[in-house]
mmCIF file of C-alpha atoms in Angstrom:
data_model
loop_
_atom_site.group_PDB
_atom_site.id
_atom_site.type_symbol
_atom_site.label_atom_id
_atom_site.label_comp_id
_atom_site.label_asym_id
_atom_site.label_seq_id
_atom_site.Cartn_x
_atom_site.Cartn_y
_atom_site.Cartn_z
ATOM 1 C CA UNK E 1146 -19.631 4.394 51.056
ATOM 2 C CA UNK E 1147 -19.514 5.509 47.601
ATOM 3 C CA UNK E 1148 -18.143 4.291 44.574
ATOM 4 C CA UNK E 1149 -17.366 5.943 41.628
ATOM 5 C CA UNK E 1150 -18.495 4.100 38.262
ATOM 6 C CA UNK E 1151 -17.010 3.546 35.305
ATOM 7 C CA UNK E 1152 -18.317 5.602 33.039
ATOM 8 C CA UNK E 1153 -18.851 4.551 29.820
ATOM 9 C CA UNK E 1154 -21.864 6.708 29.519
ATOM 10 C CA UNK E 1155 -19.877 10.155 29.728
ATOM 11 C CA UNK E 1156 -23.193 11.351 29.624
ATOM 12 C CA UNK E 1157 -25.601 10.011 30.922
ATOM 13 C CA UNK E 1158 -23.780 8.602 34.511
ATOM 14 C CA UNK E 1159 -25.104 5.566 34.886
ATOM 15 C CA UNK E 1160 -22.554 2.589 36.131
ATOM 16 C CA UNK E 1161 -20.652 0.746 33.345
ATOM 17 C CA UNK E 1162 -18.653 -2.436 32.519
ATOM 18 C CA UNK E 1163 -15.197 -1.645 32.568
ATOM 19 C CA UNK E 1164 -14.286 1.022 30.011
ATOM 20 C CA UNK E 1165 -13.561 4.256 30.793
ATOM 21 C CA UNK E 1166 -13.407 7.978 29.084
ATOM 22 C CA UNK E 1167 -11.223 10.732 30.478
ATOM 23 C CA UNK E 1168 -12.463 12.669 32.726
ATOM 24 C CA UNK E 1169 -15.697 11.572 33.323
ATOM 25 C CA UNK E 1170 -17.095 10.254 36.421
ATOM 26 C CA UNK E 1171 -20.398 9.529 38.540
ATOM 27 C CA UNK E 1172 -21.585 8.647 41.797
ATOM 28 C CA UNK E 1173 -23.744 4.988 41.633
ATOM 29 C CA UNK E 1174 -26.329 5.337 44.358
ATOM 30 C CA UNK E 1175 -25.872 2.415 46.521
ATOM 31 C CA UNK E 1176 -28.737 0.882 49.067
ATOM 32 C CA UNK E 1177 -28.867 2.083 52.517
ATOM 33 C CA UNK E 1178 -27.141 -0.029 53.953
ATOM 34 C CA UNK E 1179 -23.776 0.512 52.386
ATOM 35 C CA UNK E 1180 -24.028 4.974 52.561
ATOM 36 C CA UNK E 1181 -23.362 7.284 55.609
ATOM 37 C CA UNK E 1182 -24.967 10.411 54.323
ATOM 38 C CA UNK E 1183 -28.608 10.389 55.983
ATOM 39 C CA UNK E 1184 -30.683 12.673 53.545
ATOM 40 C CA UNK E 1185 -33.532 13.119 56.387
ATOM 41 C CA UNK E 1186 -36.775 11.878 56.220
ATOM 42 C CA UNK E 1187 -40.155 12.070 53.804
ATOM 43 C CA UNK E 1188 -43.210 13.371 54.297
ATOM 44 C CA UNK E 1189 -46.152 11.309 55.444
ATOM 45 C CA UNK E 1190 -47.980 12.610 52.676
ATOM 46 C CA UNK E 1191 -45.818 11.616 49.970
ATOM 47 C CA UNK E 1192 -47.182 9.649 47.251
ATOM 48 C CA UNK E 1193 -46.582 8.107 43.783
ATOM 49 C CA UNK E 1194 -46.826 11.184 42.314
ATOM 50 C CA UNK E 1195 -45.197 13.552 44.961
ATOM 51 C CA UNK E 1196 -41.942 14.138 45.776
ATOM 52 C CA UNK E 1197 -40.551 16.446 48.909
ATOM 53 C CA UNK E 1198 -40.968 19.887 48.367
ATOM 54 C CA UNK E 1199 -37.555 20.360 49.941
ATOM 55 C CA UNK E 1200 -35.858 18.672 47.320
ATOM 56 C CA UNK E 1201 -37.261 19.609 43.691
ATOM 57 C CA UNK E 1202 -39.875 21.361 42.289
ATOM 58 C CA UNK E 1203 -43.390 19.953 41.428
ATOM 59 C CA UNK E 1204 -45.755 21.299 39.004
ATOM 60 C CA UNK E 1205 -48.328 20.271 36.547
ATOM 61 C CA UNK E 1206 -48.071 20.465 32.742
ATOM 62 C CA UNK E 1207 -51.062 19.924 30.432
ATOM 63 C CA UNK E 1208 -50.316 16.331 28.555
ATOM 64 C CA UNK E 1209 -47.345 15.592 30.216
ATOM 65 C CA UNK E 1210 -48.594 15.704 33.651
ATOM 66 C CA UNK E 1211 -47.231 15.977 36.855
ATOM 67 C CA UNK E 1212 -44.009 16.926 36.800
ATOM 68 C CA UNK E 1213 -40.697 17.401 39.146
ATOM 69 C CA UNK E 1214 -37.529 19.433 38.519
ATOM 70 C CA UNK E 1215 -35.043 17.601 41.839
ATOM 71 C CA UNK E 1216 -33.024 20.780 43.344
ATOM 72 C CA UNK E 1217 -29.419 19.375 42.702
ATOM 73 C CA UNK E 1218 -27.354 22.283 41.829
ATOM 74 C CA UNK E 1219 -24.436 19.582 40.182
ATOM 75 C CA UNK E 1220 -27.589 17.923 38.434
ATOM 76 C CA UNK E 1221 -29.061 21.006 37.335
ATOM 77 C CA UNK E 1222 -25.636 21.621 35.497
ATOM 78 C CA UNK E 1223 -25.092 18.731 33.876
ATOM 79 C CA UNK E 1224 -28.600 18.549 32.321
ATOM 80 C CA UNK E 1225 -28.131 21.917 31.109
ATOM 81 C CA UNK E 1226 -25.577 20.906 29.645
ATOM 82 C CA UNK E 1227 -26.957 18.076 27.888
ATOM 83 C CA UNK E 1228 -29.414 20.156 26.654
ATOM 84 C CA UNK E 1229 -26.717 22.641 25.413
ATOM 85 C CA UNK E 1230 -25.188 19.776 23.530
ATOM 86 C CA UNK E 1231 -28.336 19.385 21.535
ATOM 87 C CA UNK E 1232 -28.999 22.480 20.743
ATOM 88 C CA UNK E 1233 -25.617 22.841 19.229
ATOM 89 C CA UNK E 1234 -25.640 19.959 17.183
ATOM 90 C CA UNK E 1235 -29.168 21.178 15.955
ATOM 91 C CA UNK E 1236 -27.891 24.634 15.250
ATOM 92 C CA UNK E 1237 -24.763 23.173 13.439
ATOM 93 C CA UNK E 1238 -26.079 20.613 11.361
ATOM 94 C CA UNK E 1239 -29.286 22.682 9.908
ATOM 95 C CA UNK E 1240 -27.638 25.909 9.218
ATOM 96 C CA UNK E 1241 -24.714 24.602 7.734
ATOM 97 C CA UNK E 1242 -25.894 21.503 6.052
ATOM 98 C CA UNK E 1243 -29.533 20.523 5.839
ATOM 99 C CA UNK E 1244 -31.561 23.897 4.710
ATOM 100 C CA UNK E 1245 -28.429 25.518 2.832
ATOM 101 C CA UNK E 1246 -28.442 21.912 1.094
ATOM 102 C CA UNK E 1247 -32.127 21.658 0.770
ATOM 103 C CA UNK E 1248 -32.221 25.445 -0.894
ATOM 104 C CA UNK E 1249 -29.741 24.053 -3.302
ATOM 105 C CA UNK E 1250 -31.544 21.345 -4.143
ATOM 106 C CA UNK E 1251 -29.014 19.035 -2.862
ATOM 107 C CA UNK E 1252 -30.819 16.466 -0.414
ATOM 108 C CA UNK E 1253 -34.687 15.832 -0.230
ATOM 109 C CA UNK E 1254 -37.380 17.445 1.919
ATOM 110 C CA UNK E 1255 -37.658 13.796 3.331
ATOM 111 C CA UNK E 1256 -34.354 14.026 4.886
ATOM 112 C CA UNK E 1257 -35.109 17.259 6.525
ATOM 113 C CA UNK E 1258 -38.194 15.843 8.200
ATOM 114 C CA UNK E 1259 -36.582 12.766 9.615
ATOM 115 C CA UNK E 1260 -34.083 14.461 10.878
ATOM 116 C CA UNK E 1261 -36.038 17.116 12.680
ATOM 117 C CA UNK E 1262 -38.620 13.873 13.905
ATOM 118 C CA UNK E 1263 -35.566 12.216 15.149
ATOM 119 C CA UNK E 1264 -33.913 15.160 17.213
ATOM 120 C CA UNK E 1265 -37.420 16.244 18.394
ATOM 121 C CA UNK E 1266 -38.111 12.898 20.262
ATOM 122 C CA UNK E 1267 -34.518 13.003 21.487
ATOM 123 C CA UNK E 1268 -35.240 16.093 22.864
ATOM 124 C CA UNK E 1269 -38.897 15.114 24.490
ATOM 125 C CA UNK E 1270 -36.862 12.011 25.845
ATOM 126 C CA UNK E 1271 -34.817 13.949 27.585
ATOM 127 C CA UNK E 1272 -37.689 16.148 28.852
ATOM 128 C CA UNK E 1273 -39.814 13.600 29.981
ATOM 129 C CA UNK E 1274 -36.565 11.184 31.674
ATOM 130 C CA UNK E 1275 -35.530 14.601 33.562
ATOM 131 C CA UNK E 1276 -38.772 15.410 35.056
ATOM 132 C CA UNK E 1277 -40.871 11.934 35.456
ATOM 133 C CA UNK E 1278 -41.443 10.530 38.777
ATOM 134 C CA UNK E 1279 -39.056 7.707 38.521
ATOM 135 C CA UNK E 1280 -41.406 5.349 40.710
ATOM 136 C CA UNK E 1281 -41.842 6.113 44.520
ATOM 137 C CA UNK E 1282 -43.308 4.491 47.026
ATOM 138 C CA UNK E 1283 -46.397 5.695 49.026
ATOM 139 C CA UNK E 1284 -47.432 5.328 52.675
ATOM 140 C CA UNK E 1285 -50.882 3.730 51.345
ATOM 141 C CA UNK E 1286 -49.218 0.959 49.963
ATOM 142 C CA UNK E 1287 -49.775 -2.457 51.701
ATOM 143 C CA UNK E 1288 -46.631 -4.184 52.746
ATOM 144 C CA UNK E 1289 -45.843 -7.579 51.448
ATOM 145 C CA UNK E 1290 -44.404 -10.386 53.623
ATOM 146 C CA UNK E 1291 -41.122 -10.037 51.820
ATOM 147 C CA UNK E 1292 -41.262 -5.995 52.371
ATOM 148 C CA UNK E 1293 -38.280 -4.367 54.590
ATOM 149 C CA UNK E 1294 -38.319 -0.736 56.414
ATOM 150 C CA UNK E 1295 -35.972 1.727 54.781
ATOM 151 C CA UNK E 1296 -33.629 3.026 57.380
ATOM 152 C CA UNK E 1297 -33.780 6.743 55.665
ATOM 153 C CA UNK E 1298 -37.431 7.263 55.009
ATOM 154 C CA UNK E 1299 -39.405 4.282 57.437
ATOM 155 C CA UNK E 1300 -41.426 3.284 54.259
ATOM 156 C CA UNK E 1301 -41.936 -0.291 53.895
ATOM 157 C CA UNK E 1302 -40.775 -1.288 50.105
ATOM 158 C CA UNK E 1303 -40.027 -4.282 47.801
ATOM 159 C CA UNK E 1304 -36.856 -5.785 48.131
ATOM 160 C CA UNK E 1305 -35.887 -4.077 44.735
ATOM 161 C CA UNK E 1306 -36.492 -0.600 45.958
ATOM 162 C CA UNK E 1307 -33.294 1.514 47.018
ATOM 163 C CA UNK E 1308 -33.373 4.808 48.748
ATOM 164 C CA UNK E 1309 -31.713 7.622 46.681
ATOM 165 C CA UNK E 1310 -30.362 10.355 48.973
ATOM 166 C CA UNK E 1311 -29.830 13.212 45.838
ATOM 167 C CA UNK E 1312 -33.441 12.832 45.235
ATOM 168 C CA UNK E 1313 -34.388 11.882 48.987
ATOM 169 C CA UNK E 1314 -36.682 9.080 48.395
ATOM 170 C CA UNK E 1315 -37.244 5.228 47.866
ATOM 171 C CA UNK E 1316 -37.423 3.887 44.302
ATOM 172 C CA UNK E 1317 -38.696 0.966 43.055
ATOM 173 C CA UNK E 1318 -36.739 -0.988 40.700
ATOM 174 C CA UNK E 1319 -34.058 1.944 41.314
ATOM 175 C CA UNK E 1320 -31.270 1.285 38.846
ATOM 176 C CA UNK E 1321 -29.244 4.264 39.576
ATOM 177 C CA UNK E 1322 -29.096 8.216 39.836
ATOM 178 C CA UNK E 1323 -28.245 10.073 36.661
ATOM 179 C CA UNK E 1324 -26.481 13.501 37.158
ATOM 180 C CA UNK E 1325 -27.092 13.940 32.847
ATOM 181 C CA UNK E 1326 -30.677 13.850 33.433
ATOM 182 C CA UNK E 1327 -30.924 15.121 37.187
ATOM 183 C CA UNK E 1328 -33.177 11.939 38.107
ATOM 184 C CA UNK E 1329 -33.194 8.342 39.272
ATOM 185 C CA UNK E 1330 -33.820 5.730 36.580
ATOM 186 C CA UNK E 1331 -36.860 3.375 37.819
ATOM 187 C CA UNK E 1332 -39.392 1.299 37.083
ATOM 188 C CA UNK E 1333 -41.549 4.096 35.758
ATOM 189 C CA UNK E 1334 -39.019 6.063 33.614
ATOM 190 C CA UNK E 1335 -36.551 3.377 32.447
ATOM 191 C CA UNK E 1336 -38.894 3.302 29.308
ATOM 192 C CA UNK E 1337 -37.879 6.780 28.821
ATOM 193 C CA UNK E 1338 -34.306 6.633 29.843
ATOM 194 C CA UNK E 1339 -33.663 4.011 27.362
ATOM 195 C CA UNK E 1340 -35.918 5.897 24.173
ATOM 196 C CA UNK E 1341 -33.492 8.794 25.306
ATOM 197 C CA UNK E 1342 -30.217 6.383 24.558
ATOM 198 C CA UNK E 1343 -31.483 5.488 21.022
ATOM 199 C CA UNK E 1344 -32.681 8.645 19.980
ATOM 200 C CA UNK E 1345 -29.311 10.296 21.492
ATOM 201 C CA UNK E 1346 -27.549 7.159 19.385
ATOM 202 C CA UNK E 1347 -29.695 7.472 15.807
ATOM 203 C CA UNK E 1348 -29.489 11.020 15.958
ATOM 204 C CA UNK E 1349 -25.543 10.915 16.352
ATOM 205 C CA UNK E 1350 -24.919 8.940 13.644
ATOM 206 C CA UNK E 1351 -27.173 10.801 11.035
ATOM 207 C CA UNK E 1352 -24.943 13.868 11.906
ATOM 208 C CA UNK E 1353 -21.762 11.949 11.706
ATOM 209 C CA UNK E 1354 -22.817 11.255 8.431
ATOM 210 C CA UNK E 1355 -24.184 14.552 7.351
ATOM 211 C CA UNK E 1356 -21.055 16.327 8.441
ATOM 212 C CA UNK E 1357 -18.399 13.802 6.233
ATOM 213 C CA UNK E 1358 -20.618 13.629 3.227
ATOM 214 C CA UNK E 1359 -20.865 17.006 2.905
ATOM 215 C CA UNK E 1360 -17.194 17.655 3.568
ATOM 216 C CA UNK E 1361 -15.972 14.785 1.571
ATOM 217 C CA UNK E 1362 -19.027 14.133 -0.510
ATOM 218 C CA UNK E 1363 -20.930 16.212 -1.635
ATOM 219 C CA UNK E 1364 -19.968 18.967 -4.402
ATOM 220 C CA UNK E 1365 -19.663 22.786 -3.067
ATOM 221 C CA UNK E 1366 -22.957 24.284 -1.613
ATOM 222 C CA UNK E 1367 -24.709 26.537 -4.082
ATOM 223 C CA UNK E 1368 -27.235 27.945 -2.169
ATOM 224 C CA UNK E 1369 -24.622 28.836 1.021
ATOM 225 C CA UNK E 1370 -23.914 32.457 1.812
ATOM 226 C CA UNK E 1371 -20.052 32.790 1.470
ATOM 227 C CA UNK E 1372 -20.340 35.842 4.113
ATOM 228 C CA UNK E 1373 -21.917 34.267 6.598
ATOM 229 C CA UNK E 1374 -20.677 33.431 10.239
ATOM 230 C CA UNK E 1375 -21.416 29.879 9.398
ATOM 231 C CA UNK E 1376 -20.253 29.270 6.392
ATOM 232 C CA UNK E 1377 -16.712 31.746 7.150
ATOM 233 C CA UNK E 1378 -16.330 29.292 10.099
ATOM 234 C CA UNK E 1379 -17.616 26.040 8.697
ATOM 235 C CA UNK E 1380 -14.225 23.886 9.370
ATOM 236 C CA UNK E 1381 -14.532 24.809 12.882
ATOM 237 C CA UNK E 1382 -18.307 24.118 13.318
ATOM 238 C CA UNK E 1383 -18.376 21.180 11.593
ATOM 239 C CA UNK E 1384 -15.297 19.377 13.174
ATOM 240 C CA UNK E 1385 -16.453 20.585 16.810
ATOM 241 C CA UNK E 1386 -19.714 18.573 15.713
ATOM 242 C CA UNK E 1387 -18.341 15.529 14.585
ATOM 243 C CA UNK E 1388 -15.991 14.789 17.675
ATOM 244 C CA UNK E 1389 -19.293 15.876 19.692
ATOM 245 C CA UNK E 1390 -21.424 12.978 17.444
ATOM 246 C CA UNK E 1391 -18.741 10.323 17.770
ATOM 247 C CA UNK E 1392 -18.483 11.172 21.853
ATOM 248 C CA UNK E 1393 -21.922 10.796 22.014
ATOM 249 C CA UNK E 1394 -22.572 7.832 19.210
ATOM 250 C CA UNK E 1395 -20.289 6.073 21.478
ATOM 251 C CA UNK E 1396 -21.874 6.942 24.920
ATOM 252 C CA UNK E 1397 -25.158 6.015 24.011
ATOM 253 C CA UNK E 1398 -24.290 2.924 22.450
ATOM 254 C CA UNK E 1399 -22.355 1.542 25.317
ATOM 255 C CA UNK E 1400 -24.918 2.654 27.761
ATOM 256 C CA UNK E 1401 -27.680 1.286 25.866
ATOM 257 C CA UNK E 1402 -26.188 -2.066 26.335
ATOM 258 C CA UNK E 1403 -25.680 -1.855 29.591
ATOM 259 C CA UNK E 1404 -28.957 -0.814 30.176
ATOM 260 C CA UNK E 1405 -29.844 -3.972 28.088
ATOM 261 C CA UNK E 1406 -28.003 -6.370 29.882
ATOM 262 C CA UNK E 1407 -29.717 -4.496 33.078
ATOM 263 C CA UNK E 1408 -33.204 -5.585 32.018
ATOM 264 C CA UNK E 1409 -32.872 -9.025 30.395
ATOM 265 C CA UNK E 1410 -31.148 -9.981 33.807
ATOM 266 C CA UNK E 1411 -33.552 -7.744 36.350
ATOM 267 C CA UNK E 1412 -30.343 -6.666 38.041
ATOM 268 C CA UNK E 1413 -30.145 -2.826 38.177
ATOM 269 C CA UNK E 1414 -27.130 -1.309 37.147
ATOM 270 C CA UNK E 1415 -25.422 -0.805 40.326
ATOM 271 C CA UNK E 1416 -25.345 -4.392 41.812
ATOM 272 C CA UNK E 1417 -23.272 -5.192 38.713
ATOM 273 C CA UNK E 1418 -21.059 -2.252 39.757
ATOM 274 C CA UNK E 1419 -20.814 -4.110 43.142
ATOM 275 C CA UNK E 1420 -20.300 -7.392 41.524
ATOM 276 C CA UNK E 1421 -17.493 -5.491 39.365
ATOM 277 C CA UNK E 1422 -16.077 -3.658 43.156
ATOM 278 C CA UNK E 1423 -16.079 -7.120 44.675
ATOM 279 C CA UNK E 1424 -13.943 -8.916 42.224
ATOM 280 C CA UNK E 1425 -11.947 -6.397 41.950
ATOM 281 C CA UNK E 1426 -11.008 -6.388 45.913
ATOM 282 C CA UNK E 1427 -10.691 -9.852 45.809
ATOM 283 C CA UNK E 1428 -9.809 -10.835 43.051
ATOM 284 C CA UNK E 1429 -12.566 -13.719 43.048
ATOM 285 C CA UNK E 1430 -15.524 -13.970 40.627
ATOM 286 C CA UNK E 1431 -19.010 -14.306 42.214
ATOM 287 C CA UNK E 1432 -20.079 -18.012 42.789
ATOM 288 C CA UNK E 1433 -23.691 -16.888 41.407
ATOM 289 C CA UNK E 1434 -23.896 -14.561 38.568
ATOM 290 C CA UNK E 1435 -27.229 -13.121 37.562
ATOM 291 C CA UNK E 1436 -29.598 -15.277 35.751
ATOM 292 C CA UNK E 1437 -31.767 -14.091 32.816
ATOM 293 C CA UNK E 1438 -35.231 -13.909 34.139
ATOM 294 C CA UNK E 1439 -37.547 -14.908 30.745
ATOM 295 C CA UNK E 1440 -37.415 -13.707 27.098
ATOM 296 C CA UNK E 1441 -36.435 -10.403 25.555
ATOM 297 C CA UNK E 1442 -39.653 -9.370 24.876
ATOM 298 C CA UNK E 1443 -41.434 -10.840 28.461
ATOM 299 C CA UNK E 1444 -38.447 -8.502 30.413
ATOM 300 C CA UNK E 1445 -38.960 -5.417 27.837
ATOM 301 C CA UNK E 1446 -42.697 -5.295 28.660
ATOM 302 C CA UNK E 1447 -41.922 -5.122 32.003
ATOM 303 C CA UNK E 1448 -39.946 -1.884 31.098
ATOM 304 C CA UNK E 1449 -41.925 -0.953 28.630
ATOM 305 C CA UNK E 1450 -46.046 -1.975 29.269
ATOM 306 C CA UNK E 1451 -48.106 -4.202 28.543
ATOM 307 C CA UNK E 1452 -49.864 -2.181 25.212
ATOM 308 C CA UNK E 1453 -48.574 -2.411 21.571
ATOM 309 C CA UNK E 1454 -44.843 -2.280 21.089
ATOM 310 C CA UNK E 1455 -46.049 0.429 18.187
ATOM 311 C CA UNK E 1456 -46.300 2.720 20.913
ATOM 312 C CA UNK E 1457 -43.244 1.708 22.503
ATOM 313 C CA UNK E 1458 -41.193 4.238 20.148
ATOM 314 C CA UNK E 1459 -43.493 7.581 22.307
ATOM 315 C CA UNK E 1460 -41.924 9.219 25.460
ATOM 316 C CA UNK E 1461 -44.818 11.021 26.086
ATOM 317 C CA UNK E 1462 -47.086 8.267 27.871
ATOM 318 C CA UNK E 1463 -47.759 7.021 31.146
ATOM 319 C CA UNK E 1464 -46.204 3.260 31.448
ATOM 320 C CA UNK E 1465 -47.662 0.802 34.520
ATOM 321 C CA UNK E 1466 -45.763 -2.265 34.138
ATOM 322 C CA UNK E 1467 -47.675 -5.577 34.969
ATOM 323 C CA UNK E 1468 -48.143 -5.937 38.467
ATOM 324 C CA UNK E 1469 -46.013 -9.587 38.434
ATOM 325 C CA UNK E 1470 -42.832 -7.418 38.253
ATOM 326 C CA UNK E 1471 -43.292 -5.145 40.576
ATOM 327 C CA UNK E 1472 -42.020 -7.300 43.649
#
């Protein structure tokens, strides 16, 4: 069985709570128990940092690591897409606003920097969310006593693990496949998944407000080549931006809460899409509803580490979450 979400992400596909756009939809990964599709099985050899050949590409990258691109055609289009997206906000925004602006001595070199700081770890966010192993389970793990067999893959796992059959293994902490980022959110990339959401958020509404003040604002651009392609098209390019900023303002906002509620109740996003499914089919509310599990900060360093929350604002690290929440 499959159901489709509500996607308030647009975006990013991961289950919502209720609101809807147009034309968007997603598939929430549900355990084993409740699919058809078998996905076949893993190799022995798999391990925390492998994934099956069969089904995405692994490499290593200096930095970064090792890294995996899953071989999902639909996901392969959709983060291209996303990655589209940015690059014609970017484009927009800096040749027709920030360096023609700059050059005219309009806005400060501060505001270039930030800008280009902000959109670069949006971008590495994305990068490093796409292509991190999201956290699966190896055969040299010792089962606990509260362990189960997958019925896919024979692994033994935690009781929070699901098995994903678009990337064709179990996850720990598995909130849900992303088509946007072509990857499972887990416990090892959630921290990344949800630094993608801000960033995707901040950097929306800094070009949402870029675009109107310098439409409605700001006097005429100086420094602006009136023969340009940009500048000959600007009402086009600019508006195109701004109803891209305020989809995306709005689908990383509403995602990042849901994400948010996610952690501070340790219930991944789709058993509140079940919860959602069931009292919708009958009509009843659940007689238990999920409990939060400690305080906002004792939950986010279970998403986020253990080390300094300075270094919480970095996609480009490795993140072990203390051992006491990986059951």
């Amino acid at each position: 069985m499959e159901f489709s979400s509500s996607p308030i992400d647009g975006f990013f596909g991961a289950p919502g709570f209720g609101w809807r756009f147009p034309g968007a939809s997603t598939t929430v990964e549900l355990p084993d128990d409740h699919r058809t599709h078998d996905i076949g099985h893993i190799d022995d050899k798999s391990s925390l940092n492998n994934f099956p050949s069969s089904t995405s590409w692994n490499f290593n990258v200096p930095v970064l690591g090792r890294m995996r691109i899953l071989k999902d055609k639909a996901g392969l289009v959709a983060a291209s897409f996303i990655l589209l997206y940015w690059l014609y906000g970017n484009y927009s925004t800096w040749s027709a606003i920030l360096i023609p602006r700059y050059l005219g001595g309009q806005v400060p070199f501060a505001l270039l920097m930030v800008y280009a700081a902000v959109s670069a770890l949006c971008i590495t966010s994305f990068i490093r969310v796409s292509t991190m192993n999201p956290g699966s389970l190896s055969t040299s793990q010792q089962p606990q006593a509260d362990w189960n067999v997958c019925q896919r893959c024979l692994l033994h796992r935690p009781q929070s693990a699901h098995h994903c059959r678009r990337c064709g293994q179990c996850v720990r902490k598995m909130d849900h496949h992303c088509p946007w980022i072509n990857n499972c959110v887990g416990e090892d990339n959630q921290f990344a998944f949800m630094l993608l959401l801000a960033y995707a958020y901040i950097l929306s509404v800094m070009t949402l407000a870029l675009d109107i003040t310098h439409m409605y604002i700001m006097s005429p651009c100086l420094a602006c080549d009136k023969d340009s392609f940009v500048v000959v098209h600007q009402t086009g390019i600019i508006w195109t931006t701004v109803a891209m900023a305020a989809m995306m303002t709005c689908g990383a906002f509403s995602l990042y809460f849901s994400q948010h509620i996610s952690i501070l109740f340790e219930t991944p996003s789709m058993e509140w899409n079940r919860i959602q499914q069931t009292m919708f089919l009958t009509g009843k509310a659940p007689d238990k509803w999920p409990s939060q599990k400690g305080s906002v900060q004792t939950v986010y360093r279970a998403v986020c580490g253990s080390g300094s929350m300075c270094f919480w604002v970095f996609p480009c690290r490795k993140v072990r979450p203390s051992q006491q929440f990986l059951a």
